[in-house]
Amino acid sequence: MDIPQDRVDKIQRFAEKRQQTEENYAKQPLSSASIEAYNRRLDETLRELQDQVRRQEDELRRLREINSIDLSKIGTNTWSRVSQVRRAQKAYDSLLKSETEFPPLGSPLPSLLALEETSRLVKETKVAATLTGENLSAARQRLKTEEANLRDAQAIRDGLQRRIQSVTSQNAQKEKKATSQLARELIEKKQRENDRLDQATEDTKTNLYEFIDRSLASMLAAEALGGPTVGDALNVPDATLELGYTSHGKPKKPKVQTETTDTDTSQRRIDQILPRQNEQGRSSNRREAAALEMRNLLDALLEASPSYVDVRESAASRFLVRAKVAQFHPRDARRLRLIDFGRTL
């Protein structure tokens, strides 16, 4: 359907006036009086629109009452039905040919519509910007995660490639060597490993025996004499080992010796003449005996492992059981063996 030229001219004049109004407003802001006048014009425009709506509603209601057609009451007369259809056609034609009413010049309605549309677009743009920012942050985080995964994958790939190259080169070297040479190299490798383990075992035994001679022997001797359990009293002195312990586990006090009026040294006892030498010899023998007993017990257990060995009840055997190093036979406390720490679970 062609648009009349006068309607196009009205739209162009409206656009020009609106642009001019916007330029004037940009040059000279509105005063309070102008704002009040503008508000009055808005109220008047609103009342005019409401009056026009009421008039159109009344006109529409009147037309409906006049042109209401009850098809059930028309009857079967053909000319009556044709006349009703013609009147309806004329009414529709008149409505189609009627001129659309535009707002009058100077009406603020177009500005209000433009302002509402602009506000809606601004709100939608803000929401879209917020959603875009959230999506961008999530995309950046995902990009960082994917980059980290890519670096890990590349590192794994490089490691696998190096491992493949190493295995390939080793296999190539093994293929070049004869079977006897490979067996000889394997035997030498096992021999070196055994030598290293033997040396480590000897070093461990040496350190263990030094610990027994330095610290453990005196505590074992003290427990054997009825004194405190190994670990309860450290660094037991020689004098305590010489005097022994009471039935309550307390160190005995030295006896006070009375001096005789006889000055003849030939009548003195040998232990009174040389007390320090006798005391030192007996204390040293007790420590050495305890250390020798512990060494012999450890050697026997190591040689018989994991079998049981016959032992007598002593401070050394009790200490090994308390230290979770050895265990007695479930039905015979005179048999002892080492605990197998390296067994397969």
Short mmCIF file of C-alpha atoms in Angstrom, two decimals:
data_model
loop_
_atom_site.label_atom_id
_atom_site.label_comp_id
_atom_site.label_asym_id
_atom_site.label_seq_id
_atom_site.Cartn_x
_atom_site.Cartn_y
_atom_site.Cartn_z
CA MET A 1 0.00 0.00 0.00
CA ASP A 2 1.42 3.42 -1.07
CA ILE A 3 1.95 6.04 1.65
CA PRO A 4 0.57 9.49 0.82
CA GLN A 5 3.14 12.23 0.27
CA ASP A 6 1.59 14.56 2.83
CA ARG A 7 2.06 11.90 5.52
CA VAL A 8 5.70 11.55 4.60
CA ASP A 9 6.10 15.33 4.77
CA LYS A 10 4.59 15.40 8.25
CA ILE A 11 7.02 12.73 9.46
CA GLN A 12 9.99 14.60 8.02
CA ARG A 13 8.88 17.88 9.62
CA PHE A 14 8.47 16.07 12.94
CA ALA A 15 11.98 14.62 12.73
CA GLU A 16 13.44 18.04 11.85
CA LYS A 17 11.66 19.75 14.71
CA ARG A 18 12.79 17.05 17.13
CA GLN A 19 16.40 17.40 16.03
CA GLN A 20 16.17 21.17 16.33
CA THR A 21 14.69 20.86 19.81
CA GLU A 22 17.50 18.57 20.90
CA GLU A 23 20.10 21.01 19.60
CA ASN A 24 18.46 23.91 21.41
CA TYR A 25 18.35 21.91 24.62
CA ALA A 26 22.03 21.07 24.30
CA LYS A 27 22.89 24.76 23.87
CA GLN A 28 20.60 26.11 26.58
CA PRO A 29 19.43 23.82 29.43
CA LEU A 30 15.85 24.10 30.58
CA SER A 31 14.97 26.38 33.50
CA SER A 32 12.52 25.60 36.28
CA ALA A 33 9.80 27.58 34.50
CA SER A 34 10.37 25.64 31.30
CA ILE A 35 10.20 22.37 33.22
CA GLU A 36 6.92 23.39 34.80
CA ALA A 37 5.51 24.41 31.42
CA TYR A 38 6.72 21.11 29.99
CA ASN A 39 5.01 19.21 32.79
CA ARG A 40 1.77 21.12 32.15
CA ARG A 41 1.97 20.25 28.49
CA LEU A 42 2.49 16.60 29.45
CA ASP A 43 -0.63 16.72 31.61
CA GLU A 44 -2.61 18.34 28.84
CA THR A 45 -1.37 15.78 26.31
CA LEU A 46 -2.27 12.99 28.67
CA ARG A 47 -5.78 14.39 29.14
CA GLU A 48 -6.18 14.78 25.40
CA LEU A 49 -5.08 11.18 24.84
CA GLN A 50 -7.46 9.96 27.49
CA ASP A 51 -10.33 11.99 25.97
CA GLN A 52 -9.51 10.66 22.53
CA VAL A 53 -9.45 7.09 23.84
CA ARG A 54 -12.82 7.60 25.50
CA ARG A 55 -14.29 9.09 22.31
CA GLN A 56 -12.98 6.20 20.24
CA GLU A 57 -14.31 3.68 22.71
CA ASP A 58 -17.75 5.36 22.66
CA GLU A 59 -17.70 5.45 18.89
CA LEU A 60 -16.71 1.83 18.70
CA ARG A 61 -19.40 0.82 21.14
CA ARG A 62 -21.99 2.83 19.20
CA LEU A 63 -20.92 1.23 15.93
CA ARG A 64 -21.15 -2.19 17.48
CA GLU A 65 -24.65 -1.47 18.71
CA ILE A 66 -25.77 -0.12 15.31
CA ASN A 67 -24.05 -2.69 13.12
CA SER A 68 -24.50 -5.66 15.37
CA ILE A 69 -25.61 -8.56 13.23
CA ASP A 70 -27.29 -11.57 14.65
CA LEU A 71 -26.93 -14.23 12.01
CA SER A 72 -29.59 -16.33 13.69
CA LYS A 73 -32.16 -13.51 13.15
CA ILE A 74 -31.31 -12.63 9.56
CA GLY A 75 -33.42 -15.40 8.28
CA THR A 76 -33.05 -17.28 5.06
CA ASN A 77 -33.76 -14.28 2.79
CA THR A 78 -30.84 -14.01 0.40
CA TRP A 79 -31.24 -10.28 -0.26
CA SER A 80 -31.27 -9.54 3.47
CA ARG A 81 -28.00 -11.40 3.93
CA VAL A 82 -26.43 -9.62 0.93
CA SER A 83 -27.46 -6.22 2.24
CA GLN A 84 -25.94 -6.97 5.67
CA VAL A 85 -22.66 -8.05 4.07
CA ARG A 86 -22.53 -4.87 1.95
CA ARG A 87 -23.06 -2.66 4.99
CA ALA A 88 -20.25 -4.46 6.81
CA GLN A 89 -17.98 -4.02 3.78
CA LYS A 90 -18.69 -0.29 3.67
CA ALA A 91 -17.92 0.03 7.36
CA TYR A 92 -14.58 -1.75 6.95
CA ASP A 93 -13.74 0.33 3.85
CA SER A 94 -14.45 3.55 5.72
CA LEU A 95 -12.17 2.46 8.54
CA LEU A 96 -9.37 1.56 6.14
CA LYS A 97 -9.61 4.89 4.28
CA SER A 98 -9.70 6.96 7.46
CA GLU A 99 -6.58 9.02 8.11
CA THR A 100 -4.35 7.96 10.98
CA GLU A 101 -4.11 10.70 13.57
CA PHE A 102 -0.62 11.80 14.45
CA PRO A 103 0.23 13.81 17.55
CA PRO A 104 -0.07 17.56 16.99
CA LEU A 105 2.97 19.74 16.52
CA GLY A 106 4.78 20.39 19.77
CA SER A 107 3.35 17.28 21.45
CA PRO A 108 5.79 15.62 23.89
CA LEU A 109 4.42 12.17 23.13
CA PRO A 110 7.12 11.26 20.54
CA SER A 111 9.82 12.35 22.96
CA LEU A 112 8.28 10.24 25.70
CA LEU A 113 8.14 7.22 23.44
CA ALA A 114 11.74 7.75 22.33
CA LEU A 115 12.85 8.23 25.95
CA GLU A 116 11.13 5.03 27.02
CA GLU A 117 12.63 3.08 24.15
CA THR A 118 16.10 4.51 24.86
CA SER A 119 15.80 3.62 28.55
CA ARG A 120 14.81 0.07 27.66
CA LEU A 121 17.76 -0.26 25.29
CA VAL A 122 20.16 1.09 27.94
CA LYS A 123 18.92 -1.41 30.53
CA GLU A 124 19.19 -4.29 28.10
CA THR A 125 22.69 -3.15 27.12
CA LYS A 126 23.79 -3.06 30.78
CA VAL A 127 22.44 -6.54 31.41
CA ALA A 128 24.14 -7.81 28.26
CA ALA A 129 27.42 -6.17 29.31
CA THR A 130 27.23 -7.82 32.76
CA LEU A 131 26.54 -11.23 31.26
CA THR A 132 29.33 -10.76 28.75
CA GLY A 133 31.77 -9.86 31.54
CA GLU A 134 30.84 -12.97 33.51
CA ASN A 135 31.19 -15.16 30.45
CA LEU A 136 34.53 -13.54 29.66
CA SER A 137 35.84 -14.23 33.19
CA ALA A 138 34.71 -17.86 33.01
CA ALA A 139 36.27 -18.19 29.55
CA ARG A 140 39.59 -16.78 30.82
CA GLN A 141 39.63 -19.17 33.77
CA ARG A 142 38.86 -22.07 31.49
CA LEU A 143 41.62 -20.92 29.14
CA LYS A 144 44.12 -20.95 32.04
CA THR A 145 43.03 -24.45 33.02
CA GLU A 146 43.32 -25.69 29.45
CA GLU A 147 46.76 -24.11 29.11
CA ALA A 148 47.92 -25.85 32.30
CA ASN A 149 46.54 -29.15 31.02
CA LEU A 150 48.31 -28.57 27.72
CA ARG A 151 51.63 -27.95 29.48
CA ASP A 152 51.19 -31.12 31.55
CA ALA A 153 50.32 -33.12 28.45
CA GLN A 154 53.37 -31.77 26.62
CA ALA A 155 55.62 -32.60 29.58
CA ILE A 156 54.21 -36.14 29.73
CA ARG A 157 54.67 -36.50 25.99
CA ASP A 158 58.29 -35.34 26.17
CA GLY A 159 58.99 -37.71 29.08
CA LEU A 160 57.46 -40.63 27.24
CA GLN A 161 59.44 -39.83 24.13
CA ARG A 162 62.67 -39.70 26.10
CA ARG A 163 61.80 -42.96 27.83
CA ILE A 164 60.98 -44.62 24.49
CA GLN A 165 64.27 -43.44 23.03
CA SER A 166 66.16 -44.70 26.08
CA VAL A 167 64.48 -48.12 26.02
CA THR A 168 65.01 -48.37 22.28
CA SER A 169 68.71 -47.58 22.59
CA GLN A 170 69.10 -50.05 25.48
CA ASN A 171 67.34 -52.77 23.52
CA ALA A 172 69.56 -52.04 20.53
CA GLN A 173 72.66 -52.33 22.69
CA LYS A 174 71.41 -55.57 24.25
CA GLU A 175 70.76 -57.05 20.83
CA LYS A 176 74.34 -56.28 19.79
CA LYS A 177 75.78 -58.00 22.88
CA ALA A 178 76.16 -61.75 23.14
CA THR A 179 74.22 -63.81 25.68
CA SER A 180 77.37 -64.70 27.63
CA GLN A 181 78.36 -61.04 27.87
CA LEU A 182 74.91 -60.09 29.16
CA ALA A 183 75.06 -62.86 31.76
CA ARG A 184 78.55 -61.75 32.82
CA GLU A 185 77.39 -58.14 33.23
CA LEU A 186 74.34 -59.25 35.22
CA ILE A 187 76.51 -61.39 37.52
CA GLU A 188 78.93 -58.51 38.06
CA LYS A 189 76.07 -56.19 38.84
CA LYS A 190 74.62 -58.61 41.38
CA GLN A 191 78.08 -59.14 42.89
CA ARG A 192 78.57 -55.39 43.32
CA GLU A 193 75.16 -55.15 44.91
CA ASN A 194 75.96 -57.99 47.29
CA ASP A 195 79.30 -56.41 48.20
CA ARG A 196 77.57 -53.12 48.91
CA LEU A 197 74.98 -54.85 51.09
CA ASP A 198 77.68 -56.81 52.94
CA GLN A 199 79.64 -53.64 53.61
CA ALA A 200 76.49 -51.86 54.82
CA THR A 201 75.74 -54.84 57.08
CA GLU A 202 79.24 -54.80 58.55
CA ASP A 203 79.04 -51.05 59.16
CA THR A 204 75.70 -51.48 60.87
CA LYS A 205 77.00 -54.29 63.06
CA THR A 206 80.06 -52.23 63.97
CA ASN A 207 77.95 -49.27 65.00
CA LEU A 208 75.60 -51.57 66.92
CA TYR A 209 78.45 -53.21 68.82
CA GLU A 210 79.91 -49.79 69.64
CA PHE A 211 76.54 -48.75 71.04
CA ILE A 212 76.38 -51.94 73.11
CA ASP A 213 79.89 -51.42 74.54
CA ARG A 214 79.36 -47.70 75.15
CA SER A 215 75.86 -47.50 76.60
CA LEU A 216 73.80 -50.67 76.57
CA ALA A 217 76.19 -53.05 78.39
CA SER A 218 76.09 -51.20 81.70
CA MET A 219 72.27 -51.01 81.64
CA LEU A 220 72.01 -54.73 80.83
CA ALA A 221 74.40 -55.53 83.69
CA ALA A 222 72.35 -53.36 86.04
CA GLU A 223 69.10 -55.14 85.10
CA ALA A 224 70.81 -58.53 85.50
CA LEU A 225 71.86 -57.53 89.06
CA GLY A 226 68.25 -56.70 89.95
CA GLY A 227 68.46 -52.99 89.21
CA PRO A 228 66.31 -50.80 86.98
CA THR A 229 65.07 -51.98 83.60
CA VAL A 230 67.12 -51.05 80.57
CA GLY A 231 66.29 -47.47 79.64
CA ASP A 232 65.10 -46.38 83.08
CA ALA A 233 68.58 -45.41 84.27
CA LEU A 234 71.22 -44.21 81.80
CA ASN A 235 74.98 -44.29 82.27
CA VAL A 236 75.14 -46.64 85.27
CA PRO A 237 78.49 -45.99 87.02
CA ASP A 238 81.03 -48.70 87.77
CA ALA A 239 80.74 -48.26 91.53
CA THR A 240 77.02 -49.07 91.38
CA LEU A 241 77.70 -52.25 89.39
CA GLU A 242 80.35 -53.25 91.95
CA LEU A 243 78.09 -52.80 94.95
CA GLY A 244 74.97 -54.24 93.29
CA TYR A 245 71.32 -53.56 94.12
CA THR A 246 68.95 -54.29 96.97
CA SER A 247 65.86 -56.46 96.74
CA HIS A 248 63.86 -53.29 96.04
CA GLY A 249 66.01 -52.34 93.06
CA LYS A 250 67.90 -49.57 94.84
CA PRO A 251 71.70 -49.19 94.60
CA LYS A 252 73.53 -50.53 97.66
CA LYS A 253 75.43 -48.09 99.78
CA PRO A 254 79.16 -48.63 100.30
CA LYS A 255 80.19 -50.17 103.64
CA VAL A 256 82.20 -48.04 106.06
CA GLN A 257 85.43 -49.80 106.96
CA THR A 258 86.91 -49.35 110.52
CA GLU A 259 90.55 -48.55 110.91
CA THR A 260 92.61 -50.97 113.07
CA THR A 261 95.32 -49.91 115.46
CA ASP A 262 97.60 -52.51 113.98
CA THR A 263 99.98 -50.76 111.59
CA ASP A 264 101.31 -53.98 110.17
CA THR A 265 100.36 -53.94 106.56
CA SER A 266 101.22 -57.58 106.15
CA GLN A 267 98.10 -58.51 108.10
CA ARG A 268 95.74 -56.49 105.83
CA ARG A 269 93.59 -58.16 103.25
CA ILE A 270 94.60 -57.90 99.64
CA ASP A 271 91.35 -56.14 98.68
CA GLN A 272 92.02 -53.49 101.34
CA ILE A 273 95.53 -52.92 100.04
CA LEU A 274 94.45 -52.59 96.37
CA PRO A 275 90.72 -51.66 96.45
CA ARG A 276 90.63 -49.56 93.29
CA GLN A 277 92.30 -52.19 91.14
CA ASN A 278 89.97 -54.92 92.39
CA GLU A 279 86.87 -52.77 91.98
CA GLN A 280 87.81 -51.68 88.50
CA GLY A 281 88.45 -55.22 87.38
CA ARG A 282 85.15 -56.59 88.65
CA SER A 283 83.09 -53.71 87.17
CA SER A 284 84.81 -53.99 83.84
CA ASN A 285 84.20 -57.75 83.74
CA ARG A 286 80.48 -57.30 84.38
CA ARG A 287 80.08 -54.83 81.54
CA GLU A 288 82.18 -56.94 79.22
CA ALA A 289 80.17 -60.02 80.11
CA ALA A 290 76.88 -58.25 79.37
CA ALA A 291 78.22 -56.87 76.08
CA LEU A 292 79.59 -60.29 75.06
CA GLU A 293 76.28 -61.93 75.89
CA MET A 294 74.33 -59.43 73.75
CA ARG A 295 76.77 -59.83 70.84
CA ASN A 296 76.60 -63.62 70.92
CA LEU A 297 72.80 -63.52 71.12
CA LEU A 298 72.53 -61.16 68.13
CA ASP A 299 74.96 -63.24 66.07
CA ALA A 300 73.01 -66.41 66.82
CA LEU A 301 69.70 -64.78 65.90
CA LEU A 302 71.08 -63.35 62.66
CA GLU A 303 72.52 -66.68 61.60
CA ALA A 304 69.34 -68.62 62.47
CA SER A 305 66.85 -66.10 61.07
CA PRO A 306 64.00 -66.80 60.71
CA SER A 307 64.37 -69.96 62.80
CA TYR A 308 64.24 -70.15 66.58
CA VAL A 309 67.35 -70.51 68.76
CA ASP A 310 67.58 -71.85 72.28
CA VAL A 311 68.34 -69.11 74.79
CA ARG A 312 68.31 -68.73 78.54
CA GLU A 313 66.36 -66.01 80.26
CA SER A 314 68.54 -62.92 80.53
CA ALA A 315 68.38 -59.16 80.43
CA ALA A 316 69.55 -59.22 76.81
CA SER A 317 66.74 -61.48 75.58
CA ARG A 318 64.12 -59.52 77.51
CA PHE A 319 65.42 -56.26 76.06
CA LEU A 320 65.21 -57.55 72.48
CA VAL A 321 61.61 -58.66 73.03
CA ARG A 322 60.63 -55.32 74.59
CA ALA A 323 62.28 -53.48 71.68
CA LYS A 324 60.12 -55.48 69.19
CA VAL A 325 63.27 -56.87 67.60
CA ALA A 326 62.72 -60.50 68.57
CA GLN A 327 59.87 -62.68 69.84
CA PHE A 328 59.59 -65.78 72.01
CA HIS A 329 58.06 -69.01 70.81
CA PRO A 330 54.30 -69.03 71.57
CA ARG A 331 54.60 -72.26 73.58
CA ASP A 332 58.24 -72.25 74.68
CA ALA A 333 59.82 -69.17 76.30
CA ARG A 334 63.29 -70.76 75.98
CA ARG A 335 63.25 -70.27 72.20
CA LEU A 336 63.72 -66.92 70.49
CA ARG A 337 63.86 -65.59 66.94
CA LEU A 338 64.11 -62.28 65.10
CA ILE A 339 60.98 -60.59 63.75
CA ASP A 340 60.90 -60.70 59.94
CA PHE A 341 60.52 -57.01 59.09
CA GLY A 342 60.97 -57.47 55.35
CA ARG A 343 58.43 -60.21 54.74
CA THR A 344 55.78 -59.77 52.05
CA LEU A 345 52.41 -58.74 53.45
#
